[in-house]
Coordinates of C-alpha atoms in Angstrom, one line a residue:
M1 CA -14.6 47.7 7.1
K2 CA -13.2 46.6 3.6
E3 CA -15.4 44.5 1.3
I4 CA -14.6 42.2 -1.5
V5 CA -17.1 40.9 -3.9
C6 CA -16.0 37.9 -5.8
K7 CA -17.7 34.9 -7.8
L8 CA -15.9 32.3 -6.0
L9 CA -14.5 32.2 -2.4
V10 CA -12.2 29.4 -1.2
I11 CA -11.8 29.0 2.5
G12 CA -8.6 27.1 3.3
A13 CA -5.4 26.9 1.1
G14 CA -4.5 23.3 1.7
P15 CA -4.3 21.0 -1.3
G16 CA -7.9 20.8 -2.0
G17 CA -8.2 24.8 -1.6
Y18 CA -5.4 26.0 -3.6
I19 CA -6.0 23.6 -6.4
C20 CA -9.7 24.7 -6.7
A21 CA -8.5 28.3 -6.5
I22 CA -5.9 28.0 -9.1
R23 CA -8.0 26.1 -11.5
A24 CA -10.8 28.6 -11.1
G25 CA -8.4 31.4 -11.9
Q26 CA -7.2 29.5 -15.0
L27 CA -10.8 29.4 -16.2
G28 CA -11.3 33.1 -15.8
V29 CA -13.2 33.0 -12.5
D30 CA -13.0 35.8 -10.2
T31 CA -11.6 33.9 -7.2
V32 CA -10.5 34.8 -3.6
I33 CA -8.8 32.4 -1.2
V34 CA -8.5 32.9 2.5
E35 CA -5.9 31.1 4.7
A36 CA -5.2 31.5 8.3
V37 CA -1.9 30.0 8.7
K38 CA 0.2 29.1 5.6
A39 CA -0.6 28.1 1.9
G40 CA -0.2 24.3 1.5
G41 CA -2.1 23.4 4.5
T42 CA -1.6 20.4 6.8
C43 CA 0.1 18.2 3.9
L44 CA 2.7 20.9 2.9
N45 CA 3.5 22.3 6.2
I46 CA 3.1 19.8 8.9
G47 CA 2.0 16.5 7.2
C48 CA 2.9 14.8 4.2
I49 CA 6.0 16.7 2.9
P50 CA 7.9 17.2 6.3
S51 CA 7.2 13.6 7.4
K52 CA 8.5 12.1 4.1
A53 CA 11.5 14.4 4.3
L54 CA 12.0 13.0 7.9
I55 CA 11.6 9.6 6.9
H56 CA 14.1 9.9 4.1
A57 CA 16.5 11.2 6.5
A58 CA 16.1 8.6 8.9
E59 CA 16.7 5.8 6.1
E60 CA 19.9 7.3 5.1
F61 CA 21.2 7.5 8.5
E62 CA 20.2 4.0 9.1
R63 CA 21.9 2.8 5.9
V64 CA 25.1 4.7 7.0
T65 CA 25.0 3.2 10.4
H66 CA 24.9 -0.4 9.1
M67 CA 27.8 0.5 6.9
A68 CA 29.7 1.6 9.7
Q69 CA 28.9 -1.5 11.8
A70 CA 30.2 -3.6 8.7
K71 CA 26.7 -5.2 8.2
S72 CA 26.6 -3.9 4.5
P73 CA 27.0 -7.1 2.1
L74 CA 28.0 -4.4 -0.6
G75 CA 31.7 -4.4 0.7
I76 CA 31.2 -0.6 1.9
S77 CA 32.5 0.5 5.2
V78 CA 32.5 4.0 6.8
E79 CA 33.2 5.6 10.0
A80 CA 30.4 5.9 12.6
P81 CA 27.9 8.6 11.7
N82 CA 26.7 11.4 13.7
L83 CA 23.3 13.1 13.5
D84 CA 22.6 16.8 14.1
L85 CA 18.7 16.6 13.9
F86 CA 18.4 20.5 14.3
K87 CA 20.1 20.5 10.8
T88 CA 17.9 17.8 9.7
I89 CA 14.8 19.7 10.6
A90 CA 16.1 22.9 9.0
W91 CA 16.6 21.1 5.7
K92 CA 13.1 19.9 5.9
D93 CA 11.8 23.5 6.7
G94 CA 13.7 24.5 3.5
I95 CA 11.7 22.2 1.4
V96 CA 8.4 23.1 3.0
G97 CA 9.4 27.0 2.6
R98 CA 10.1 26.3 -1.3
L99 CA 6.9 24.6 -1.7
N100 CA 4.9 27.1 0.2
S101 CA 6.3 29.8 -1.9
G102 CA 5.6 27.9 -5.0
V103 CA 1.9 27.4 -4.1
L104 CA 1.5 31.3 -3.4
G105 CA 3.3 32.0 -6.8
L106 CA 0.9 29.7 -8.7
L107 CA -2.2 31.4 -6.9
R108 CA -0.9 34.9 -8.3
K109 CA -0.1 33.6 -11.4
A110 CA -3.8 32.4 -11.7
R111 CA -4.8 36.0 -10.7
V112 CA -6.4 34.7 -7.4
K113 CA -6.5 37.3 -4.6
I114 CA -5.1 35.8 -1.4
V115 CA -6.3 37.0 2.0
H116 CA -4.4 36.0 4.9
G117 CA -6.5 35.7 8.2
R118 CA -9.2 33.6 9.9
A119 CA -12.7 33.6 8.2
K120 CA -15.9 33.5 9.7
F121 CA -19.4 32.8 8.1
R122 CA -21.9 35.4 8.6
D123 CA -24.3 33.7 6.2
G124 CA -24.2 31.5 3.3
K125 CA -22.8 34.2 1.1
T126 CA -20.9 36.4 3.5
V127 CA -17.7 35.9 5.3
E128 CA -15.7 38.0 7.8
V129 CA -12.0 37.6 7.7
E130 CA -9.8 39.0 10.7
T131 CA -6.6 40.0 9.1
E132 CA -3.6 41.8 10.4
T133 CA -4.8 45.2 9.2
G134 CA -8.5 44.8 10.3
M135 CA -11.6 43.0 9.6
Q136 CA -12.6 42.4 5.9
V137 CA -15.9 41.3 4.5
I138 CA -16.1 39.0 1.4
R139 CA -19.3 38.3 -0.5
A140 CA -19.2 35.6 -2.9
E141 CA -21.7 33.9 -5.3
T142 CA -20.2 30.5 -4.4
I143 CA -18.2 29.3 -1.4
V144 CA -15.9 26.3 -1.2
I145 CA -15.2 25.0 2.4
A146 CA -11.6 23.3 2.4
T147 CA -10.8 23.7 6.2
G148 CA -9.1 20.4 6.3
S149 CA -8.5 18.3 9.5
E150 CA -6.4 18.3 12.8
P151 CA -5.3 15.6 15.1
V152 CA -7.6 14.0 17.6
E153 CA -6.7 14.6 21.1
L154 CA -7.4 12.1 23.9
P155 CA -9.0 13.8 26.9
F156 CA -6.8 11.8 29.3
L157 CA -3.6 12.6 27.3
P158 CA -4.1 16.2 26.2
F159 CA -1.1 17.7 24.1
G160 CA 1.4 19.7 26.0
G161 CA 4.5 18.8 27.8
P162 CA 5.7 15.3 26.8
V163 CA 2.5 14.7 25.0
I164 CA 3.0 15.4 21.3
S165 CA 1.2 15.4 18.1
S166 CA 2.6 14.7 14.7
T167 CA 3.0 18.4 14.4
E168 CA 5.4 18.7 17.2
A169 CA 7.1 15.4 16.3
L170 CA 8.2 17.0 12.8
S171 CA 9.8 19.8 14.7
L172 CA 11.8 18.1 17.5
K173 CA 15.3 19.4 17.6
T174 CA 16.7 16.4 19.4
V175 CA 15.9 12.6 19.0
P176 CA 14.1 11.6 22.1
P177 CA 15.8 8.5 23.9
K178 CA 12.5 6.7 24.6
L179 CA 9.5 7.3 22.4
V180 CA 5.9 5.9 23.0
V181 CA 3.5 6.2 20.1
V182 CA -0.1 5.7 21.0
G183 CA -1.8 4.5 18.0
G184 CA -0.6 1.9 15.4
G185 CA -2.0 3.4 12.2
Y186 CA 0.0 4.8 9.3
I187 CA 1.0 8.2 11.0
G188 CA 2.2 6.5 14.2
L189 CA 4.1 3.6 12.2
E190 CA 5.7 6.1 9.7
L191 CA 7.0 8.5 12.5
G192 CA 7.7 5.7 14.9
T193 CA 9.9 3.9 12.5
A194 CA 11.7 7.0 11.6
F195 CA 12.7 7.9 15.0
A196 CA 13.6 4.2 15.7
K197 CA 16.1 4.6 12.7
L198 CA 17.5 8.0 14.3
G199 CA 18.1 6.3 17.6
S200 CA 15.0 6.4 19.7
N201 CA 13.9 3.6 21.6
V202 CA 10.3 3.1 20.5
T203 CA 7.2 1.3 21.8
I204 CA 4.0 1.4 19.7
V205 CA 0.7 0.8 21.6
E206 CA -2.3 -0.2 19.6
A207 CA -5.8 -0.7 20.8
T208 CA -7.0 -3.1 18.2
S209 CA -5.5 -6.6 17.6
Q210 CA -3.3 -5.5 14.7
I211 CA -1.1 -2.6 13.7
L212 CA -2.5 -0.9 10.6
P213 CA -6.0 -2.2 11.2
Q214 CA -7.2 -0.7 7.9
Y215 CA -5.0 -3.3 5.8
D216 CA -5.3 -7.0 5.6
A217 CA -2.9 -9.1 7.5
E218 CA -0.8 -10.2 4.4
L219 CA 0.1 -6.7 3.7
V220 CA 0.9 -5.8 7.2
K221 CA 3.2 -8.9 7.9
P222 CA 6.5 -7.5 6.2
V223 CA 5.9 -4.4 8.0
S224 CA 5.4 -6.1 11.4
K225 CA 8.6 -8.1 10.7
R226 CA 10.7 -4.9 9.9
L227 CA 9.4 -3.2 13.1
A228 CA 10.8 -6.3 15.0
D229 CA 14.1 -6.0 13.3
L230 CA 14.4 -2.4 14.2
G231 CA 13.8 -3.4 17.8
I232 CA 10.5 -1.6 18.0
R233 CA 8.2 -3.0 20.7
V234 CA 4.5 -3.3 19.5
L235 CA 1.8 -3.9 22.0
T236 CA -1.5 -4.7 20.4
G237 CA -4.8 -5.0 22.3
A238 CA -3.4 -2.5 24.7
R239 CA -5.1 0.8 25.7
A240 CA -3.5 4.0 26.8
K241 CA -5.0 5.2 30.2
G242 CA -3.2 8.3 30.9
L243 CA 0.2 9.8 32.5
S244 CA 2.0 8.4 35.6
G245 CA 4.8 10.7 36.3
N246 CA 7.3 10.5 33.3
A247 CA 5.6 7.3 32.0
L248 CA 2.5 6.3 30.0
L249 CA 0.0 4.2 31.8
I250 CA -1.4 1.5 29.8
E251 CA -3.5 -1.5 29.9
T252 CA -2.1 -4.6 28.2
S253 CA -4.2 -7.1 26.2
E254 CA -3.9 -9.6 29.2
G255 CA -5.9 -6.8 31.4
A256 CA -2.6 -5.9 33.5
E257 CA -1.4 -2.4 34.0
E258 CA 2.1 -1.2 33.0
Q259 CA 4.1 1.9 32.8
L260 CA 6.1 2.9 29.9
A261 CA 8.9 5.3 30.6
A262 CA 8.9 7.8 28.0
D263 CA 10.7 11.1 26.9
K264 CA 7.8 11.9 24.6
I265 CA 4.5 10.7 23.9
L266 CA 3.5 10.8 20.3
V267 CA -0.4 10.6 20.0
T268 CA -1.6 9.5 16.6
V269 CA -5.1 8.1 17.1
G270 CA -6.7 9.6 14.0
R271 CA -7.8 13.1 12.6
K272 CA -11.1 14.8 12.7
P273 CA -12.5 17.6 10.5
R274 CA -11.6 21.2 11.4
T275 CA -15.3 22.4 12.0
Q276 CA -14.7 24.9 14.9
G277 CA -13.8 28.4 14.9
W278 CA -15.1 29.6 11.8
G279 CA -19.0 29.9 12.2
L280 CA -20.1 26.6 10.7
D281 CA -23.1 27.0 13.2
E282 CA -24.2 29.9 11.2
L283 CA -25.0 27.6 8.3
D284 CA -27.8 24.8 8.0
L285 CA -25.4 22.1 6.6
D286 CA -26.2 18.6 6.6
R287 CA -23.9 16.2 8.4
A288 CA -22.6 12.6 7.9
G289 CA -21.3 12.0 11.4
N290 CA -18.8 14.7 12.1
F291 CA -18.3 15.4 8.3
L292 CA -20.2 17.6 6.0
R293 CA -22.4 15.7 3.6
I294 CA -21.8 16.2 -0.1
D295 CA -23.2 14.9 -3.3
D296 CA -21.4 13.7 -6.5
R297 CA -20.5 17.5 -7.3
C298 CA -19.3 18.2 -3.7
R299 CA -22.3 20.3 -3.2
T300 CA -23.5 20.7 0.4
S301 CA -27.1 21.0 1.5
M302 CA -26.9 24.8 0.8
R303 CA -27.2 26.1 -2.6
G304 CA -23.9 27.9 -3.6
I305 CA -21.7 26.2 -1.0
H306 CA -19.3 23.4 -1.9
A307 CA -17.0 21.3 0.6
I308 CA -14.1 19.4 -0.4
G309 CA -11.3 17.4 1.2
D310 CA -11.0 16.1 4.8
I311 CA -14.1 17.9 6.1
T312 CA -16.1 15.7 3.7
G313 CA -14.9 12.4 5.3
E314 CA -12.8 9.5 4.3
P315 CA -10.4 8.9 2.8
M316 CA -8.6 11.7 4.3
L317 CA -6.1 12.0 1.6
A318 CA -4.5 15.2 -0.1
H319 CA -5.0 13.9 -3.6
R320 CA -8.7 13.2 -3.1
A321 CA -8.9 16.8 -2.1
M322 CA -7.0 18.0 -5.0
A323 CA -9.3 16.1 -7.5
Q324 CA -12.5 17.5 -5.7
G325 CA -10.9 21.1 -5.8
E326 CA -10.4 20.8 -9.6
M327 CA -13.7 19.4 -10.4
V328 CA -15.5 22.1 -8.2
A329 CA -13.5 24.8 -9.9
E330 CA -14.6 23.7 -13.5
I331 CA -18.2 23.2 -12.2
V332 CA -18.2 26.9 -11.0
A333 CA -16.8 27.9 -14.4
G334 CA -19.8 26.2 -16.0
K335 CA -18.5 22.8 -17.3
K336 CA -20.2 19.5 -16.5
R337 CA -18.3 17.4 -14.1
I338 CA -19.1 14.8 -11.7
W339 CA -17.4 12.6 -9.2
D340 CA -16.8 9.2 -10.7
K341 CA -13.6 7.7 -9.5
R342 CA -13.2 3.8 -9.8
C343 CA -10.4 4.1 -7.0
I344 CA -8.5 6.6 -4.9
P345 CA -5.0 4.9 -4.3
A346 CA -3.7 5.1 -0.8
V347 CA 0.0 4.9 0.4
C348 CA 1.2 3.9 3.6
F349 CA 5.1 5.2 3.8
T350 CA 6.2 2.5 6.3
D351 CA 9.2 0.4 5.8
P352 CA 8.4 -1.5 3.5
E353 CA 5.8 0.8 1.8
I354 CA 2.2 -0.2 1.3
V355 CA 0.0 0.7 -1.7
T356 CA -3.6 0.0 -2.1
A357 CA -6.0 0.7 -5.1
G358 CA -9.5 -0.5 -5.5
L359 CA -10.6 -3.6 -3.7
S360 CA -8.8 -6.2 -1.6
P361 CA -9.7 -9.9 -2.0
D362 CA -12.0 -9.9 1.1
E363 CA -13.8 -6.6 0.0
A364 CA -14.4 -8.0 -3.5
R365 CA -15.8 -11.1 -2.1
A366 CA -18.0 -9.1 0.3
Q367 CA -19.5 -7.4 -2.7
G368 CA -20.3 -10.6 -4.2
Y369 CA -17.7 -11.0 -6.9
E370 CA -16.2 -14.3 -7.7
I371 CA -12.4 -13.5 -8.2
R372 CA -9.1 -14.7 -9.0
V373 CA -6.0 -13.3 -7.5
G374 CA -2.5 -13.3 -8.6
Q375 CA 0.5 -12.6 -6.4
F376 CA 4.1 -12.0 -7.2
P377 CA 6.9 -11.8 -4.6
F378 CA 9.8 -9.4 -4.8
N379 CA 12.2 -12.0 -3.7
A380 CA 11.8 -13.3 -7.4
N381 CA 12.4 -9.7 -8.9
G382 CA 15.8 -9.1 -10.2
R383 CA 15.6 -5.3 -9.5
A384 CA 14.4 -5.8 -5.8
M385 CA 17.4 -8.2 -5.3
T386 CA 20.1 -5.7 -6.6
M387 CA 18.7 -3.2 -4.2
L388 CA 18.8 -5.5 -1.1
S389 CA 14.9 -5.0 -0.7
E390 CA 13.3 -8.3 -1.6
E391 CA 10.5 -8.2 1.1
G392 CA 7.0 -7.9 -0.2
F393 CA 4.8 -8.6 -3.2
V394 CA 2.4 -7.1 -5.7
R395 CA -1.3 -8.7 -5.7
I396 CA -3.9 -8.3 -8.3
V397 CA -7.7 -9.0 -7.7
A398 CA -9.9 -9.5 -10.7
R399 CA -13.3 -10.8 -11.7
A400 CA -13.4 -14.5 -12.6
D401 CA -15.8 -14.2 -15.3
S402 CA -14.3 -11.3 -17.2
N403 CA -10.7 -10.7 -15.7
L404 CA -11.7 -7.0 -15.1
V405 CA -9.1 -5.6 -12.4
L406 CA -10.9 -4.8 -9.1
G407 CA -7.9 -4.0 -7.1
I408 CA -4.2 -3.9 -6.6
Q409 CA -2.0 -3.9 -3.5
A410 CA 1.6 -4.1 -3.0
V411 CA 3.9 -4.0 -0.1
G412 CA 7.7 -3.6 -0.6
S413 CA 10.5 -1.0 -0.8
G414 CA 9.7 2.0 -3.0
V415 CA 6.1 0.6 -4.0
S416 CA 4.6 4.1 -3.7
E417 CA 6.0 4.8 -7.1
L418 CA 3.8 2.0 -8.5
S419 CA 0.6 3.7 -7.2
S420 CA -0.1 5.7 -10.4
A421 CA 0.2 2.5 -12.6
F422 CA -2.2 0.7 -10.3
A423 CA -4.7 3.5 -10.2
L424 CA -4.6 4.1 -14.2
A425 CA -5.1 0.3 -14.8
I426 CA -8.3 0.4 -12.7
E427 CA -9.7 3.8 -14.0
M428 CA -9.2 2.6 -17.6
G429 CA -10.8 -0.7 -17.0
A430 CA -7.9 -2.7 -17.5
R431 CA -8.1 -6.7 -17.6
L432 CA -5.7 -9.1 -16.6
E433 CA -4.6 -9.6 -20.2
D434 CA -4.0 -5.8 -20.9
I435 CA -1.5 -5.8 -17.9
A436 CA 0.0 -9.1 -18.8
A437 CA 0.5 -8.0 -22.5
T438 CA 2.0 -4.6 -21.7
I439 CA 5.8 -4.6 -22.0
H440 CA 7.3 -3.6 -18.7
A441 CA 11.0 -2.4 -18.6
H442 CA 13.6 -4.9 -17.3
P443 CA 15.0 -4.7 -14.7
T444 CA 12.4 -2.8 -12.6
R445 CA 10.2 -3.4 -9.7
S446 CA 7.4 -2.8 -11.9
E447 CA 7.7 -6.3 -13.6
G448 CA 6.3 -7.7 -10.4
F449 CA 3.1 -6.0 -11.7
Q450 CA 3.1 -7.8 -15.0
E451 CA 3.9 -10.9 -13.3
A452 CA 1.2 -10.7 -10.9
A453 CA -1.3 -10.4 -13.8
L454 CA 0.2 -13.5 -15.6
K455 CA 0.1 -15.4 -12.2
A456 CA -3.8 -14.7 -12.2
L457 CA -4.1 -15.9 -15.7
G458 CA -2.3 -19.2 -14.7
H459 CA 1.0 -18.9 -16.5
A460 CA 3.6 -16.7 -14.5
L461 CA 6.9 -16.8 -16.1
H462 CA 9.3 -16.1 -13.1
I463 CA 7.9 -18.3 -10.4

């Protein structure tokens, strides 16, 4: 049995894990990373990246379809398009492959030893890894747990046959004629919208009274309108109950039973931390519900063991895991670091997109702030008009006494690209005057950000 001794062992090569290992390697820390499947984790291989590729392909197909139907106001007409989903998925897989190879290359460049296999704890300092060539033992001074998360499976709708998770949805070779999505959160809406644009007849079943329940109704309204325009049926207050032949049996908000015919049933009711199969029971780690409890340095309750990413709780976002991974690497290297983030931006890649950073108006009021809110609509933005995408708005929430920005939200086409500006403003302690006085390039969608600040100050220029 082979044995490796190192200063830092990272379990899981997802966004948090591989960033942690790369940064540690850059700082001269003797580092080993273990990955059971592929470098890049869920995000790169079966999550963020492939889903955005599919969303883009769907948008392109829908755009050409509208042109073929003479619905484009731009005066462009084309022949009716055809879709070969097999080629689309192959293109998506090519992107994933390139990025996967890139991650491996960066790890090697940082002199990180990569071990492919499934890790299992013996104790707080020792891990066994089952590799293709046999069992390997790794002993480390410090261990970082970055095992990520996995889709939640409903006991009455187990994955298999027509019931699929997002993983299988991203690898379908043909477009399902009828697709039912169980769960109206961001994953369900992103994929449901994409397949509707590709030609599926889509129904979304959401148990709460609103799709995207984590967002306020004002942000969700443009998304709901777009779903209706695409012919997507949305059932809120409805609960899935199980399969009935080739249909999903649901209970509607009125209490009636209904059967929804489906070729595929996509279950997207959330994700859970990946805690099984790697010997977590061998460790006496404090929990916060199903997650591992950590402090502001991502330390667990056991000395020498850190945890980062989805296994530590919400928000389950790749960029949060990356930031945690970088911080932990620098702590292991002897630097003084602490988790002190004013905000973690979140993006919902629906149509239109939603971005949030910091506090919403309701959240700010709940924390006791007196606030002022500025909102600017994209239908008054020249760039949005020229791109046939006038839906949505930018909204800024600030303290009434000091004009310190507490939160920024937006809904609209392409607003995901504004997320960094929103986060930067909050991280740097910007006030409304700072944003209003910053010259924004014209014509750009970002001008809506400046105009929202001006509106909150009481002197918007373009509305």
